[in-house]
XYZ file of C-alpha atoms in Angstrom:
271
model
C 63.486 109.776 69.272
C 66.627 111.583 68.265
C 69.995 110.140 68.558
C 72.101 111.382 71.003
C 75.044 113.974 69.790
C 78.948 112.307 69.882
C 80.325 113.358 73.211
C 82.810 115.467 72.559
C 85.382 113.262 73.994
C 84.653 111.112 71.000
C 84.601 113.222 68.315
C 87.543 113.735 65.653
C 90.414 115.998 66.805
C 90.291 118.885 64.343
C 94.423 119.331 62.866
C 94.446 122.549 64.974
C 93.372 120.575 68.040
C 96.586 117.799 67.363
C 99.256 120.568 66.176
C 98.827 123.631 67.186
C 97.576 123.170 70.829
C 99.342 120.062 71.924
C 98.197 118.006 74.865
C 101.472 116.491 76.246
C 99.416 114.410 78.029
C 97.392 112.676 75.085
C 98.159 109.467 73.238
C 99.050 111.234 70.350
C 101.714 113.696 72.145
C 103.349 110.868 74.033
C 103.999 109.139 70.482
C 105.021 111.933 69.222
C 107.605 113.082 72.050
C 108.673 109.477 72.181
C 109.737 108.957 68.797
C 111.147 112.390 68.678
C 113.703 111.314 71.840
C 114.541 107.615 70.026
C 115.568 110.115 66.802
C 116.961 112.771 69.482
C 119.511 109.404 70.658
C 120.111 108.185 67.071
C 121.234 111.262 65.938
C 123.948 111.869 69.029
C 127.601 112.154 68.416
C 129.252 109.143 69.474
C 131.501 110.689 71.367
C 131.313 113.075 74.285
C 130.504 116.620 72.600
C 129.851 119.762 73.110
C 126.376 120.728 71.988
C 123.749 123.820 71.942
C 120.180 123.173 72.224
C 117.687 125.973 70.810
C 114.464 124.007 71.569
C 113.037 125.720 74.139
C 113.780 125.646 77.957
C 110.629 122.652 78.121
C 112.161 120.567 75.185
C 112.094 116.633 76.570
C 115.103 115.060 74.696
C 117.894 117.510 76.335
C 117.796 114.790 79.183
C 119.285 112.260 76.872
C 121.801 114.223 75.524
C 123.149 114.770 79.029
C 123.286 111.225 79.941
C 124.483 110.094 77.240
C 128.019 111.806 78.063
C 127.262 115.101 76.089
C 128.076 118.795 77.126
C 124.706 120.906 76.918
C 123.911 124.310 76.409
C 120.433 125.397 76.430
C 119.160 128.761 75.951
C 116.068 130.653 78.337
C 114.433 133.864 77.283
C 114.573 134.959 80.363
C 115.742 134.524 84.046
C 112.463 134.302 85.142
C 111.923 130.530 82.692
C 112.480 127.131 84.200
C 113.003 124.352 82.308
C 109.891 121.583 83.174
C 111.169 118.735 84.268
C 110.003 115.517 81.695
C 107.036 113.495 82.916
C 108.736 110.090 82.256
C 106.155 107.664 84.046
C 103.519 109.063 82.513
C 105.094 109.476 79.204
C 106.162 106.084 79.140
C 109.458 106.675 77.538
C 111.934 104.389 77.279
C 115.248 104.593 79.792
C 117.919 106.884 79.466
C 121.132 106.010 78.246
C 123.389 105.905 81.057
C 127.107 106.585 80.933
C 129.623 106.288 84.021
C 130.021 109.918 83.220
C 127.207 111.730 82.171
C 127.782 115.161 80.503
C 127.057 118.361 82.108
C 123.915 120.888 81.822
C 124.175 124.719 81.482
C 121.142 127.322 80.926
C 121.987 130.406 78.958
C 120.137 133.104 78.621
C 120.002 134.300 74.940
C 118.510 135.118 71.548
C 118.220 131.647 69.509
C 117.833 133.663 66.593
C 120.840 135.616 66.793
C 123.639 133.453 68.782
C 125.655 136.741 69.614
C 126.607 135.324 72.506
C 128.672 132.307 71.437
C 132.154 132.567 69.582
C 132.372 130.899 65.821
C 133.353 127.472 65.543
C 132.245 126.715 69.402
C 129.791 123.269 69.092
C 129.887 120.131 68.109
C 126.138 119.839 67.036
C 123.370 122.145 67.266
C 119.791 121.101 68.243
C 117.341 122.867 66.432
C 113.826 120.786 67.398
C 110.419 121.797 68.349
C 109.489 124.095 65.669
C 111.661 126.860 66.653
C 113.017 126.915 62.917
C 109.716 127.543 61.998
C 108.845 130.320 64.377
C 112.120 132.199 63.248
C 110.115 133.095 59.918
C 113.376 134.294 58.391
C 115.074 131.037 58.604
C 117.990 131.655 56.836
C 119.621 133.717 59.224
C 118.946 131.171 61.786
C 120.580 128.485 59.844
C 123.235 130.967 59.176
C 123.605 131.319 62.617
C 123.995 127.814 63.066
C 126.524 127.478 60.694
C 128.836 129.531 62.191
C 128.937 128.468 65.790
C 129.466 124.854 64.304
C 132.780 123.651 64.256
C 134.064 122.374 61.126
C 132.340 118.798 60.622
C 129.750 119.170 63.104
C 126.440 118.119 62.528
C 122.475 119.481 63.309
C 119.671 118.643 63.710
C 116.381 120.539 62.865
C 113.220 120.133 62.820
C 110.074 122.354 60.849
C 106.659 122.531 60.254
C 105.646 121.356 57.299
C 103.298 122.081 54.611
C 101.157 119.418 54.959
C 100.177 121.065 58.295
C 100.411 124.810 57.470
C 97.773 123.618 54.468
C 95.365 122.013 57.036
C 95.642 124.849 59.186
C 94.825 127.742 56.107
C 91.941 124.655 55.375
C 90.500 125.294 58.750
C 90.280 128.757 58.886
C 88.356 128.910 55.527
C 91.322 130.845 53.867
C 90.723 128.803 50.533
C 92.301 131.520 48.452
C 95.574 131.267 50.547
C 95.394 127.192 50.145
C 95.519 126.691 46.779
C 98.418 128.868 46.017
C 100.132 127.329 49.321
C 102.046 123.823 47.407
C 103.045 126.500 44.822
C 104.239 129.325 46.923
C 108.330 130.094 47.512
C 107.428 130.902 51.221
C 104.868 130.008 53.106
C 104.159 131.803 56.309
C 100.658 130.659 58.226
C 98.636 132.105 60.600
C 99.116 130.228 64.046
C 96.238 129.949 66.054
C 97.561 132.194 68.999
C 97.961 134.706 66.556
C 101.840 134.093 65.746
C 102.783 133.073 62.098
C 104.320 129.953 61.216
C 106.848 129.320 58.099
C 105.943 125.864 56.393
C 108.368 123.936 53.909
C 108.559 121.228 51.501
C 111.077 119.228 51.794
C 112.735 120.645 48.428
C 112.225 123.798 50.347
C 114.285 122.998 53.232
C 117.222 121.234 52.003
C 117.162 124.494 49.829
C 117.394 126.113 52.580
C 120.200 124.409 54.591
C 122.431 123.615 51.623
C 122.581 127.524 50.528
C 123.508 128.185 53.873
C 126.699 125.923 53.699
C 125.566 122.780 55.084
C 125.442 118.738 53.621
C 121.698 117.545 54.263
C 122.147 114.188 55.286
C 118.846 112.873 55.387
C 114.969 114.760 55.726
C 111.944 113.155 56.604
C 108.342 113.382 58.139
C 109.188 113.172 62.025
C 105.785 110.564 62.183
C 104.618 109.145 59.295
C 101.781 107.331 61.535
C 98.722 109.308 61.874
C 97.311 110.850 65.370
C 93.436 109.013 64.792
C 95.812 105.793 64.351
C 98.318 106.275 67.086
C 95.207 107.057 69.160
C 93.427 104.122 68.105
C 95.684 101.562 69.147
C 96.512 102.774 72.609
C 92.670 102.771 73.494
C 93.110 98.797 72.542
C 96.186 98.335 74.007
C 97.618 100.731 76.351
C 100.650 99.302 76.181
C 101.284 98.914 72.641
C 103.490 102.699 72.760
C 106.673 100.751 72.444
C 105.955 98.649 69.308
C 104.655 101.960 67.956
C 107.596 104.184 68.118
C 109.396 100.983 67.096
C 107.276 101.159 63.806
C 107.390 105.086 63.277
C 111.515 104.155 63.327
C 111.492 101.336 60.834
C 109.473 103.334 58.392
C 110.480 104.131 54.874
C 108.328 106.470 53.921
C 109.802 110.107 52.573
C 107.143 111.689 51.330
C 107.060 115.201 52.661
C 103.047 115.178 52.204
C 102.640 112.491 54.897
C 104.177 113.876 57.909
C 102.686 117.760 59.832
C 106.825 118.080 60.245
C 109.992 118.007 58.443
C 113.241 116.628 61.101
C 116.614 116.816 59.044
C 120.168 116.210 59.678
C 122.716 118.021 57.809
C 126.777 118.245 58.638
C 129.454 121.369 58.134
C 131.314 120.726 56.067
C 135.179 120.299 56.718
């Protein structure tokens, strides 16, 4: 008698399956979302400020900016896009920061690429998360951008795909030829499975990148250093073990660029 197949619930979720076609709702996802949030609320200004968010209208961490006393602009594409409102009992996050006065929110519609639309010198910190960087393939110009609406001694935060995952994407489409040049190459731009490109970095790359553009890099790191199949495997033993694992993702040392699917750096303008 033949053994029965893996049900497909069971079986290994393929890199393209984690990254490229994310299931908020999975194990993984709320990890990932959660640890981005607790780096989201590390990374604040102390201070009230006045910050612009180019994450995407559905980006989960603008909440905490708000209540946390902050000022925040957030661009749309279009009149016609919402913002989705963040799932927080079934994430499982942790609580907001309250303030006794939380900042304000304010939806712009506008080009994240090009920030015509804002005056030099305007914010006190820039969000840049949820690949967006990445998705601009000429990033420079982006980070230029950034630079200039930043007021002298304001501070980013950005956040790219890496080339750990654009390498196990080219892997899985059987472009072998494209992969072994990939650690090597100056730019690395990889086919998306929607049929968009994605631009990849080291993390040499990057702070390359931001520093040529005018910034400090502060710090750069893997945004998760703990893999999905082990993030995964401890919430189906303990379903509520999600705290102690973000707790461990934060205490992490590791800095090794080929650990972590993407790159999250902070970097200040100068004075």
């Amino acid at each position: 008698m033949r053994p029965s197949s893996t049900p497909a619930s069971d079986r290994p979720r393929s890199p393209t399956a984690h990254f490229a076609t994310p299931d908020r709702l999975s194990g993984y996802w709320r990890f990932y979302w959660a640890v981005a949030e607790a780096q989201v609320t590390r990374w604040l200004p102390r201070i009230p400020s006045r910050l612009l968010d180019l994450s995407s209208p559905d980006y989960q961490a603008t909440s905490r900016a708000v209540a946390a006393g902050h000022d925040v602009v957030t661009l749309l594409p279009d009149l016609q896009t919402r913002a989705r409102r963040p799932l927080t009992l079934v994430n499982g996050r942790s609580p907001l920061p309250r303030t006794s006065s939380p900042g304000r929110l304010r939806h712009v519609v506008g080009d994240s690429v090009f920030l015509r639309g804002f005056a030099s010198e305007t914010f006190d910190g820039v969000i840049a998360d949820n690949r967006v960087l990445s998705r601009h393939l000429v990033t420079e110009s982006s980070v230029a951008e950034i630079v200039r609406v930043l007021k002298p001694g304001g501070r980013t935060l950005l956040v790219v795909d890496s080339v750990v995952l654009g390498m196990a994407l080219l892997a899985e489409q059987d472009r072998w030829p494209e992969l072994s040049h990939a650690p090597s190459a100056d730019v690395l731009l990889v086919p998306w499975p929607d049929g968009s490109l994605t631009r990849c970095f080291t993390a040499e790359q990057l702070t390359e990148t931001l520093t040529e553009a005018g910034l400090e890099l502060e710090w750069v790191k893997p945004r998760t250093v703990l893999s999905a199949s082990t993030v995964e495997m401890m919430l189906a033993r303990d379903p509520r073990s999600m705290g102690r694992l973000v707790e461990t993702e934060l205490r992490a040392t590791e800095s090794d660029d080929y650990v972590g699917v993407h790159l999250v750096a902070g970097a200040r303008k100068p004075d």
